[in-house]
PDB file of C-alpha atoms in Angstrom:
ATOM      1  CA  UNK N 104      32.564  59.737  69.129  1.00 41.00           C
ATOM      2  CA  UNK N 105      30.428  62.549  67.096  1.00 43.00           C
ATOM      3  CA  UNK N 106      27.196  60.998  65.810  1.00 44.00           C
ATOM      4  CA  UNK N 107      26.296  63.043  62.602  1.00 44.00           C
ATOM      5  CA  UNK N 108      22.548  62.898  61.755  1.00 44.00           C
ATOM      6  CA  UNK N 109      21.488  63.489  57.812  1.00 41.00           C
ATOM      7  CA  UNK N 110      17.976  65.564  57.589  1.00 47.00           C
ATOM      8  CA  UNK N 111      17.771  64.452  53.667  1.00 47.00           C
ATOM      9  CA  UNK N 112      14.543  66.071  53.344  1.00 48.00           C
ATOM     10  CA  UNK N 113      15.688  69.490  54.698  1.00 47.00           C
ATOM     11  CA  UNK N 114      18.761  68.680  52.874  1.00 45.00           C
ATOM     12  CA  UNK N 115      16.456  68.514  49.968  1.00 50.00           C
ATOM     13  CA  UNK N 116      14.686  71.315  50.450  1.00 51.00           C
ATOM     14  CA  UNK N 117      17.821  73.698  50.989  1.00 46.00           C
ATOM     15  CA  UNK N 118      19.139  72.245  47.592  1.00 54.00           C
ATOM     16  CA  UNK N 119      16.119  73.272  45.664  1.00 59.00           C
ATOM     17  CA  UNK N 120      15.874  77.370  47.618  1.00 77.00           C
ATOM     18  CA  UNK N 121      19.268  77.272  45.255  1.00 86.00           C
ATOM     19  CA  UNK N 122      19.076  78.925  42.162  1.00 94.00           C
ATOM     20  CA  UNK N 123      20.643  76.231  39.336  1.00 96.00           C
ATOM     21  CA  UNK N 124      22.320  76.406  36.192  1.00 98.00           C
ATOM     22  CA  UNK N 125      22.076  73.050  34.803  1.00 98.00           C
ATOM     23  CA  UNK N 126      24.656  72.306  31.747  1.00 98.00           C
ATOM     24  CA  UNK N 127      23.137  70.075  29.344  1.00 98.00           C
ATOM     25  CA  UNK N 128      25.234  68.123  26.358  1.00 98.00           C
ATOM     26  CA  UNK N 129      27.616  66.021  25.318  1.00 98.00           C
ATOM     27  CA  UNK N 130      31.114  65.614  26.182  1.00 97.00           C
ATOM     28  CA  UNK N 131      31.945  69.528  25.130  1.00 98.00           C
ATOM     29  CA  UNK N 132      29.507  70.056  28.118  1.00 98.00           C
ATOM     30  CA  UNK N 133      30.808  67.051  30.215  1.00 98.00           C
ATOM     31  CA  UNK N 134      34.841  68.275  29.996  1.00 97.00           C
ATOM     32  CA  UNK N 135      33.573  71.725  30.699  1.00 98.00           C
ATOM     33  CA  UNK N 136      34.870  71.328  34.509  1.00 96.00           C
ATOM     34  CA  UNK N 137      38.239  70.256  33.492  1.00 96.00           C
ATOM     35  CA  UNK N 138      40.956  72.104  34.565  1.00 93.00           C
ATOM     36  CA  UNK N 139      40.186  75.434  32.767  1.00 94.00           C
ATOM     37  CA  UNK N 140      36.434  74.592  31.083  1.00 97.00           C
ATOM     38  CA  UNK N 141      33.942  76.913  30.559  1.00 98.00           C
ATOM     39  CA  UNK N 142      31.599  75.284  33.068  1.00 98.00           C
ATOM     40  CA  UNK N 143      34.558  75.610  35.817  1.00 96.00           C
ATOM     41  CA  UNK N 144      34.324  78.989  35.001  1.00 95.00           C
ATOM     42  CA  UNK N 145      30.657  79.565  35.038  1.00 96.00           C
ATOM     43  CA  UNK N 146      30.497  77.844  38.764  1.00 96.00           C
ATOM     44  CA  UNK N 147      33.333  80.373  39.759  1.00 93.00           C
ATOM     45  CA  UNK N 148      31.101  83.134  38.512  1.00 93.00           C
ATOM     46  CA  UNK N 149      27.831  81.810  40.006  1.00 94.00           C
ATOM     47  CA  UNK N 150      29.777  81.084  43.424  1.00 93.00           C
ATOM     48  CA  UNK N 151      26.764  81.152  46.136  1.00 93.00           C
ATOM     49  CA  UNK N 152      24.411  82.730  44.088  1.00 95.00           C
ATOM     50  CA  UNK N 153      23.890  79.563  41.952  1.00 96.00           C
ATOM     51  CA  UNK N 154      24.565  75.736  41.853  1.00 96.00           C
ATOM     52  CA  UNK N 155      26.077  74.722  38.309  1.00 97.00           C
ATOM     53  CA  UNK N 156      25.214  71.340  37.603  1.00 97.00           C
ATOM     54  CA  UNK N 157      27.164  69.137  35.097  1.00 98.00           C
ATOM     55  CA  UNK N 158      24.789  67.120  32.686  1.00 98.00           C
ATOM     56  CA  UNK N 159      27.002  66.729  30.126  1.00 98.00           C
ATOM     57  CA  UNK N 160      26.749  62.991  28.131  1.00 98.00           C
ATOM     58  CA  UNK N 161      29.678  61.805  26.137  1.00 97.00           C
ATOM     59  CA  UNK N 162      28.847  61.109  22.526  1.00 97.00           C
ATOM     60  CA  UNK N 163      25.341  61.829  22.904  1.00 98.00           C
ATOM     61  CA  UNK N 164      23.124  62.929  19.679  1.00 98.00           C
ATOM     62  CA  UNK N 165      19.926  65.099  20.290  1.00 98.00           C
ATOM     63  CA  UNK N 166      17.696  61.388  19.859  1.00 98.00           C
ATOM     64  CA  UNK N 167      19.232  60.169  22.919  1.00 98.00           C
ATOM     65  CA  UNK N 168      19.231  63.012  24.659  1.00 98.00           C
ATOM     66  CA  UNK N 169      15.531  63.413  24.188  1.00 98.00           C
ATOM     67  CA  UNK N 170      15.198  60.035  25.339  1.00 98.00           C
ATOM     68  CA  UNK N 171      17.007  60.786  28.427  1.00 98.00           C
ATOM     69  CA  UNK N 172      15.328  63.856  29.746  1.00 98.00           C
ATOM     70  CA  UNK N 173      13.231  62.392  32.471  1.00 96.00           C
ATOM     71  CA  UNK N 174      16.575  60.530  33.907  1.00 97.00           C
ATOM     72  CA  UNK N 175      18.509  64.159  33.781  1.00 97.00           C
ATOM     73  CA  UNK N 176      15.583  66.218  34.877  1.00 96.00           C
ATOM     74  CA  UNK N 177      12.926  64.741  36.760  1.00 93.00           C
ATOM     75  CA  UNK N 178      15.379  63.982  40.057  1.00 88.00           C
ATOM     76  CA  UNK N 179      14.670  68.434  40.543  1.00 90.00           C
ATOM     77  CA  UNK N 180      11.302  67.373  41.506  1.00 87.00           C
ATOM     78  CA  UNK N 181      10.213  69.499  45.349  1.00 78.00           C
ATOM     79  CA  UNK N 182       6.992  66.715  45.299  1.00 74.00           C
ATOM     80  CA  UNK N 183       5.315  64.432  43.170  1.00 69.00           C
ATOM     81  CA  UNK N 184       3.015  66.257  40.236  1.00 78.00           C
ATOM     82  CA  UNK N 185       4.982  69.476  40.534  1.00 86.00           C
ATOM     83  CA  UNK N 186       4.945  70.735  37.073  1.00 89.00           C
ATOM     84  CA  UNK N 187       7.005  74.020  36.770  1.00 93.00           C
ATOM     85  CA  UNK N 188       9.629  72.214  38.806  1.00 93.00           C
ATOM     86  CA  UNK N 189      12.433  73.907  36.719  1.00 95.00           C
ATOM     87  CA  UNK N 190      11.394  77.127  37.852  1.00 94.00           C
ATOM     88  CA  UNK N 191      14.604  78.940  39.289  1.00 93.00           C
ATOM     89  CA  UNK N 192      16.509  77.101  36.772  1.00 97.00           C
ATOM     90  CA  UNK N 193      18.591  77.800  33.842  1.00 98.00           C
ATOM     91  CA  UNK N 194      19.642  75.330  31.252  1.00 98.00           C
ATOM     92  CA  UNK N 195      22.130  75.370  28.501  1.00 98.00           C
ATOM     93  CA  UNK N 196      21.059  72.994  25.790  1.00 98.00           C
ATOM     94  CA  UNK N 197      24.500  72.112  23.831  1.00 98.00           C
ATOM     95  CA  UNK N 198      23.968  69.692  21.487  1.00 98.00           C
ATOM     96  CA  UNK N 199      25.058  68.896  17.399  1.00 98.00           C
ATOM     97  CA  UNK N 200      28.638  67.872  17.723  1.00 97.00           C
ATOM     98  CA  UNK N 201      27.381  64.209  17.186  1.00 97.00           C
ATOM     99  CA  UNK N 202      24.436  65.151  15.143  1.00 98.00           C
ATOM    100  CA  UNK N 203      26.512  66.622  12.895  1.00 98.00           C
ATOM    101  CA  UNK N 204      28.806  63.030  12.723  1.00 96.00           C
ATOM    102  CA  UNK N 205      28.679  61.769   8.931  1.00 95.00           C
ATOM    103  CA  UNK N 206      27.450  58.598   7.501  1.00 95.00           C
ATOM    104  CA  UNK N 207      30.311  56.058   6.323  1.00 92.00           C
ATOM    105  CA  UNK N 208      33.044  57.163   8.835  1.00 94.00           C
ATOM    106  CA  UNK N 209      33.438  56.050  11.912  1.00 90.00           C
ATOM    107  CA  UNK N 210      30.955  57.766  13.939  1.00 92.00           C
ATOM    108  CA  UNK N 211      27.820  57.505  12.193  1.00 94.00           C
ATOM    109  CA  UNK N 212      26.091  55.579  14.588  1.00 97.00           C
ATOM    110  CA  UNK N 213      25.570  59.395  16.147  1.00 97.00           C
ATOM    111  CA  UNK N 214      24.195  60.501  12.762  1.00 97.00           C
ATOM    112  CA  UNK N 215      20.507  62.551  13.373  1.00 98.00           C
ATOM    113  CA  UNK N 216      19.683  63.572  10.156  1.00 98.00           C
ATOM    114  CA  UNK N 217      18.845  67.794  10.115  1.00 98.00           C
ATOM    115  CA  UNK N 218      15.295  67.969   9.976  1.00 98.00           C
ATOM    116  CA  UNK N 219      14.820  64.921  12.979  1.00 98.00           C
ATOM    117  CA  UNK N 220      17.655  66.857  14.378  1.00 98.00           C
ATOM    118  CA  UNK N 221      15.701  70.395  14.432  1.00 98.00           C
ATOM    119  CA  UNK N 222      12.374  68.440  15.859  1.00 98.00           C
ATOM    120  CA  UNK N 223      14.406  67.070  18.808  1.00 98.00           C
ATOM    121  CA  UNK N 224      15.766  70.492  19.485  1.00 98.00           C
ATOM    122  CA  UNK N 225      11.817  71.726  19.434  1.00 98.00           C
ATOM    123  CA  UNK N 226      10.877  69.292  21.912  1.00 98.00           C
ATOM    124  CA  UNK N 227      14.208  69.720  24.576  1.00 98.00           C
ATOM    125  CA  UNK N 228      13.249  72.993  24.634  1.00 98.00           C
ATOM    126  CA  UNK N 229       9.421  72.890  24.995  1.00 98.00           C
ATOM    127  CA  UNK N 230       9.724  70.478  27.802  1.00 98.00           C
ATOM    128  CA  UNK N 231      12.023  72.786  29.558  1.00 98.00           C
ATOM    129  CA  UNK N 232      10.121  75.513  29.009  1.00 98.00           C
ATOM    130  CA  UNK N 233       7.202  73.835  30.246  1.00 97.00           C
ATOM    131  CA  UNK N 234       8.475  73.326  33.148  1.00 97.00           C
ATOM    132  CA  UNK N 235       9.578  76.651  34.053  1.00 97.00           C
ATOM    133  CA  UNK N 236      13.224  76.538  32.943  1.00 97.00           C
ATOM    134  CA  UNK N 237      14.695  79.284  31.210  1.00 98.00           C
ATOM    135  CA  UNK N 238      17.679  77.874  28.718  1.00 98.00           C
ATOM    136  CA  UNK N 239      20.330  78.975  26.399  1.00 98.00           C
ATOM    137  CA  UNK N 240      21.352  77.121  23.234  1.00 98.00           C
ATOM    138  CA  UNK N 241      24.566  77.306  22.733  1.00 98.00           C
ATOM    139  CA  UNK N 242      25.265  75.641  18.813  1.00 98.00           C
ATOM    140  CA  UNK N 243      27.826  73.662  18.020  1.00 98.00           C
ATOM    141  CA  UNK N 244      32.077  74.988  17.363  1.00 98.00           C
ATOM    142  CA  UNK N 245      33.593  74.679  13.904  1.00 97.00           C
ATOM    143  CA  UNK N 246      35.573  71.160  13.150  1.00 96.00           C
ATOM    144  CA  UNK N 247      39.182  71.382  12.141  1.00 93.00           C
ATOM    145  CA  UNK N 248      38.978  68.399   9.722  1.00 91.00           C
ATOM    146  CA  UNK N 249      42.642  67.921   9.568  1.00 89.00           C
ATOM    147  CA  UNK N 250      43.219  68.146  13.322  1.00 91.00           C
ATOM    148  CA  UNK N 251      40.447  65.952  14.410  1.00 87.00           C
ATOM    149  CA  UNK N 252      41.574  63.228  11.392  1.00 88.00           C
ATOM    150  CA  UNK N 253      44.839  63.179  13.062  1.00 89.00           C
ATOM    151  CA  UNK N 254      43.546  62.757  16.241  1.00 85.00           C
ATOM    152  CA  UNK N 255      41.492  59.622  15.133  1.00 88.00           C
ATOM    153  CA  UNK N 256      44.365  58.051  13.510  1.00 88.00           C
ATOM    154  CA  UNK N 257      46.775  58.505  16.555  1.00 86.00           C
ATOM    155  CA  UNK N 258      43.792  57.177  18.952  1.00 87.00           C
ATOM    156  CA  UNK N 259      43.234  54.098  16.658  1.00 86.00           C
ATOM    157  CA  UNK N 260      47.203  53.769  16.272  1.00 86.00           C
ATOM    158  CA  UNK N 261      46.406  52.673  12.353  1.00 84.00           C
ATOM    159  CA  UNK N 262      48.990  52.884   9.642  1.00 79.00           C
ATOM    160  CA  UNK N 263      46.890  55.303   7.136  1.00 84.00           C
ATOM    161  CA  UNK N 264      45.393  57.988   8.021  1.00 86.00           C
ATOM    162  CA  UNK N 265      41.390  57.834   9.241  1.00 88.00           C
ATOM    163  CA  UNK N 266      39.488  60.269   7.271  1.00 88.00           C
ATOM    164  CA  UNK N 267      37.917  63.062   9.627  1.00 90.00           C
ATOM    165  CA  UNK N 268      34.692  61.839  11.035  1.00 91.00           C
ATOM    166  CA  UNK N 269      32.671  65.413  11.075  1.00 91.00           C
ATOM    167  CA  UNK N 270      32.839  68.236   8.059  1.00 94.00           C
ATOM    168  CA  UNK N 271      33.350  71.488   8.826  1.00 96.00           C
ATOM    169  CA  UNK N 272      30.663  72.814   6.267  1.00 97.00           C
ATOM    170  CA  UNK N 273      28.189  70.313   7.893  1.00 97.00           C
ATOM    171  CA  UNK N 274      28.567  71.186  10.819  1.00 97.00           C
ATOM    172  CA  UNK N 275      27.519  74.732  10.488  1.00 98.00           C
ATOM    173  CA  UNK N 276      24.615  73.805   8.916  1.00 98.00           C
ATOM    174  CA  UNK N 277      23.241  72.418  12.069  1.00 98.00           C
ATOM    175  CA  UNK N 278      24.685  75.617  14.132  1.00 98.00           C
ATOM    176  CA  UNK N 279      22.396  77.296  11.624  1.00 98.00           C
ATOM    177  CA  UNK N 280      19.498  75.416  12.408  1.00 98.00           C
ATOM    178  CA  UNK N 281      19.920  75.469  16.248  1.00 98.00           C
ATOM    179  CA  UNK N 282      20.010  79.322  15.466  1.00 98.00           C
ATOM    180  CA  UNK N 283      16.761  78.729  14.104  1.00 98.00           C
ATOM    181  CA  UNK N 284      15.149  76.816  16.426  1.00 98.00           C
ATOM    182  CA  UNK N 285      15.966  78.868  19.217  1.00 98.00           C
ATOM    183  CA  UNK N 286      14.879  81.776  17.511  1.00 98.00           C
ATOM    184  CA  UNK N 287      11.550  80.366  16.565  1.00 98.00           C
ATOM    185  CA  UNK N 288      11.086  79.430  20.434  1.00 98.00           C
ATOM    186  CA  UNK N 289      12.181  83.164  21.864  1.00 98.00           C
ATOM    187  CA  UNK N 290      15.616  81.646  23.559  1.00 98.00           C
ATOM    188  CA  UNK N 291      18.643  83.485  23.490  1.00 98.00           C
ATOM    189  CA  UNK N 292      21.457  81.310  21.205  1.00 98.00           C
ATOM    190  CA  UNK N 293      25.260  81.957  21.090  1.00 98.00           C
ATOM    191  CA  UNK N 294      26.461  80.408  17.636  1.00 98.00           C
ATOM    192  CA  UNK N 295      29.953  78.796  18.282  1.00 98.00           C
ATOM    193  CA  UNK N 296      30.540  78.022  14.708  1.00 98.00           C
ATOM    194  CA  UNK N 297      29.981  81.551  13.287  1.00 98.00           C
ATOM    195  CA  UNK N 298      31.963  83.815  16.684  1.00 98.00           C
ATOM    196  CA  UNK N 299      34.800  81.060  16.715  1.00 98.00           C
ATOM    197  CA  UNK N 300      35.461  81.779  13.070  1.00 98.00           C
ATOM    198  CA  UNK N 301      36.075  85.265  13.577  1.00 98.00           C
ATOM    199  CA  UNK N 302      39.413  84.414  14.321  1.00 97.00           C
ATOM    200  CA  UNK N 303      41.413  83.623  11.587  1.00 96.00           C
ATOM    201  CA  UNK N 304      43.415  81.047  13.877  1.00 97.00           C
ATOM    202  CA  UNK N 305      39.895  79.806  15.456  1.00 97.00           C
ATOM    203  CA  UNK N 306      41.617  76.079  14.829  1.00 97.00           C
ATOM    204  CA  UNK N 307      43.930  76.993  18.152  1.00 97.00           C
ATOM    205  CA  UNK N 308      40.222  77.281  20.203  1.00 97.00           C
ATOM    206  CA  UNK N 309      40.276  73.268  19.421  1.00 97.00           C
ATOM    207  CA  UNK N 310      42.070  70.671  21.333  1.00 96.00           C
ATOM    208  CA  UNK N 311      42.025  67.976  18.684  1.00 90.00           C
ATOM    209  CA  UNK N 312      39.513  69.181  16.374  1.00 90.00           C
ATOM    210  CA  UNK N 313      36.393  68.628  17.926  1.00 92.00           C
ATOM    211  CA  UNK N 314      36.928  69.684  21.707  1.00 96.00           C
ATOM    212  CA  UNK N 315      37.812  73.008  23.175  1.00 98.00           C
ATOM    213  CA  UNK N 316      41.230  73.725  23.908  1.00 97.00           C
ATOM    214  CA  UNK N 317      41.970  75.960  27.070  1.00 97.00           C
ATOM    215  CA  UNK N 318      41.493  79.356  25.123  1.00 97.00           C
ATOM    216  CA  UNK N 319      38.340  77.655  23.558  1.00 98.00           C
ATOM    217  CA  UNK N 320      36.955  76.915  26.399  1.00 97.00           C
ATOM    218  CA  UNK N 321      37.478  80.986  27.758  1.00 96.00           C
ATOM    219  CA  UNK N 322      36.088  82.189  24.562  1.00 97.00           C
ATOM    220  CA  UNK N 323      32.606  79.768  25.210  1.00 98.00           C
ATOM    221  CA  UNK N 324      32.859  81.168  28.833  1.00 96.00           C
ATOM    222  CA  UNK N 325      32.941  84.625  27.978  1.00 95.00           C
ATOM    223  CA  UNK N 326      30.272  84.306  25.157  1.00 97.00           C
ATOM    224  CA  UNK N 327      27.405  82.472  27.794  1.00 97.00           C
ATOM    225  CA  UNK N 328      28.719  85.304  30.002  1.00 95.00           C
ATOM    226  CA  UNK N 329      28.302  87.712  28.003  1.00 95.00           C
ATOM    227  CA  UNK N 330      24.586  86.662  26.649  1.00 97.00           C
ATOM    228  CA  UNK N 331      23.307  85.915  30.001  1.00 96.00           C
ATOM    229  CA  UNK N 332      24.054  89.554  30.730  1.00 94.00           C
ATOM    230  CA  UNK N 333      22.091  90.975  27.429  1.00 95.00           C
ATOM    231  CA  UNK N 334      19.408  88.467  26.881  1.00 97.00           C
ATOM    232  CA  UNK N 335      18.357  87.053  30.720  1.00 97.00           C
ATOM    233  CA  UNK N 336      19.767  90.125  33.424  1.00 94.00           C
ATOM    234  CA  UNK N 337      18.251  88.449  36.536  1.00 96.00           C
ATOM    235  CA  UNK N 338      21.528  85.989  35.986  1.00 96.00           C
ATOM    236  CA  UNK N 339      23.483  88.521  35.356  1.00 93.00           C
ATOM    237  CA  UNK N 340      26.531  89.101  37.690  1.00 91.00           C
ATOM    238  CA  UNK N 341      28.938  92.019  37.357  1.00 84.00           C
ATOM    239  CA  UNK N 342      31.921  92.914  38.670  1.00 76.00           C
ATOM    240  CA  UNK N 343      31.778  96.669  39.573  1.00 66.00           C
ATOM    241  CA  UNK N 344      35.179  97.095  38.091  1.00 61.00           C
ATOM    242  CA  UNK N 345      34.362  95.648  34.862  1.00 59.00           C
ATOM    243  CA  UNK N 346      36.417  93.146  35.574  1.00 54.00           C
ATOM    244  CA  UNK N 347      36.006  89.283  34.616  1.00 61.00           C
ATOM    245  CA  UNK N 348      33.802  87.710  37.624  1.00 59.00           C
ATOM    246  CA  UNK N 349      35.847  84.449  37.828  1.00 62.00           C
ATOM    247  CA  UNK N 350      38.847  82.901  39.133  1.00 55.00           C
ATOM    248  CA  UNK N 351      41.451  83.396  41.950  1.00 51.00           C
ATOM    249  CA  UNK N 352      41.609  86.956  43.776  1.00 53.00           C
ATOM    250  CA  UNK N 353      37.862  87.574  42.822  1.00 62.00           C
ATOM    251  CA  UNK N 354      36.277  89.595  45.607  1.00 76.00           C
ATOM    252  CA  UNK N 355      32.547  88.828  46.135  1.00 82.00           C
ATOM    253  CA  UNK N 356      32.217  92.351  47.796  1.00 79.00           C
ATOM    254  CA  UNK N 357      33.081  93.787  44.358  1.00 80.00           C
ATOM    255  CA  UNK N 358      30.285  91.413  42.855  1.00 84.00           C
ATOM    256  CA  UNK N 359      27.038  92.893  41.955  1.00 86.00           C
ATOM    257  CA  UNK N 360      23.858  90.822  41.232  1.00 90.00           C
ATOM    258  CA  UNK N 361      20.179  90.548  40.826  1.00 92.00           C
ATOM    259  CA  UNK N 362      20.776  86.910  42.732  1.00 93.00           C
ATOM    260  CA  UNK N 363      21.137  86.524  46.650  1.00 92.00           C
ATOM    261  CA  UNK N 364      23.812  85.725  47.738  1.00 92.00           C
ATOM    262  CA  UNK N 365      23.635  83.111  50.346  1.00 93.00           C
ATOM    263  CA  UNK N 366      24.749  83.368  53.945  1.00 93.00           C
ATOM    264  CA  UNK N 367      26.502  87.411  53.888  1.00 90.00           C
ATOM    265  CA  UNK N 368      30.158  88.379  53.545  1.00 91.00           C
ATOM    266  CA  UNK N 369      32.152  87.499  56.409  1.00 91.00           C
ATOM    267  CA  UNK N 370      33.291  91.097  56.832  1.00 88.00           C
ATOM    268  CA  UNK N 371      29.899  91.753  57.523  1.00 90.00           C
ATOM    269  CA  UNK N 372      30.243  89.329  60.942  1.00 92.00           C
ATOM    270  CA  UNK N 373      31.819  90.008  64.155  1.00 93.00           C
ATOM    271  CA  UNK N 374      31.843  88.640  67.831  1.00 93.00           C
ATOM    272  CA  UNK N 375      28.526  90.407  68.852  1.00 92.00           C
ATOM    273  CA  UNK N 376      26.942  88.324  65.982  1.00 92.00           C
ATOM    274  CA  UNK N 377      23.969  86.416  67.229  1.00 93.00           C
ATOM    275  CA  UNK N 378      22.231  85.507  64.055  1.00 94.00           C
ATOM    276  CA  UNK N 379      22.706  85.092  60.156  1.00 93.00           C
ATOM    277  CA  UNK N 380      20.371  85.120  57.221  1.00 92.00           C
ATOM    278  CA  UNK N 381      20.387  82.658  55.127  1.00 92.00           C
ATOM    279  CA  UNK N 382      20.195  84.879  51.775  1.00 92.00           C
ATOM    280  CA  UNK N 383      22.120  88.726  51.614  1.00 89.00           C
TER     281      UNK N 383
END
């Protein structure tokens, strides 16, 4: 019999030496590590140089998600009355899918009007700031009305058709004002409604209307890639051949990064081996 004995507080400890992404939205953010999703991606990219974290909240509105930042965030605490606890931490804030929901359909119990909705974007990001995180808004994709109305109907298997719960229009106006926001607070921003509709057939980066389909999910994953790299280059991590740092056949010897990589390449080891470093 092999007794196994749990340190929790060293466990602890090594957990927080980790550098951390931590994903933060609604359920754009919480499929992202579906087969394919952008935050699947991001963890392949970020492989032992990073822990991605998944706080992504199904049909959550920026209100709630205000309301909820002490459950999502204060668990990264080393010791009680630690303030810049986020230190060593980045955070994408992806929220306005819901906001964005309009009044008399059938989501509009996720209605945040614009202007409450730009105040609780102010005070996500101040209380991550203030606590040492470095974040990312990401603002919300376009809405294929049509695609999205279908959707609802099928779901609710009604006779007539269900109206589209979200307007396209609308819902660039608050990808305009998380643009805004995140420019009046110095973060970096990647607008999802303006790059998606660069494509004239930007509907196929949606699933049903609202969510990302696989290709929408690369195109999000190669936007946050590619504005980590500009705006923040501590996080950045490049493949020396230029090509894409995720997926199968990636070679972390090829990888190149401002991050440690922890415990070193196993090519690196042999028999005479007596010691390894945690970081290389």
């Amino acid at each position: 019999m092999i007794s196994v004995f749990f340190d929790a507080t060293q466990s602890r400890k090594f957990f927080l030496d980790m550098k951390r992404i931590i994903l933060f939205g609604d359920s754009i953010t919480q499929q992202g590590f579906d087969t394919g999703g952008w935050a699947a991606r991001l963890a392949s990219r970020y492989v032992r140089r990073a822990d991605v974290l998944n706080r992504g909240f199904s049909g959550y509105n920026t209100a709630w998600a205000r309301l909820a930042l002490d459950h999502v965030f204060e668990d990264f605490k080393g010791h009680v009355g630690e303030v810049k606890f986020l230190s060593g931490t980045l955070v994408t804030l992806f929220l306005g899918a819901n906001d964005s929901a309009l009044l008399g359909r059938t989501s509009e119990t996720q209605h945040v009007p614009l202007p409450q909705f730009q105040d609780n974007l102010a005070y996500i990001i101040k209380y991550l700031k203030d606590r040492g995180a470095q974040v990312i808004a990401l603002a919300p994709p376009p809405v294929a009305e049509g695609k999205w109305s279908a959707f609802l109907t099928k779901r609710a298997g009604a006779a007539t058709s269900i109206a589209s719960s979200r307007e396209n229009a609308t819902t660039g106006l608050y990808a305009a004002a998380v643009e805004r926001v995140a420019q009046a607070h110095n973060i970096p921003v990647v607008n999802l409604w303006s790059l998606f509709q660069k494509d004239r057939a930007w509907e196929n980066y949606l699933s049903d209307g609202l969510h990302l389909s696989e290709s929408g999910n690369r195109l999000l994953y190669t936007l946050l890639a590619a504005c980590i790299e500009e705006s923040l280059p501590a996080w950045a991590v490049v493949n020396r051949d230029g090509v894409d740092t995720c997926g199968a056949g990636m070679s972390l010897a090829d990888v190149t990064s401002p991050l440690p990589l922890l415990l070193p390449l196993h090519g690196t080891l042999n028999e005479e081996t007596s010691e390894i470093p945690k970081w290389a």
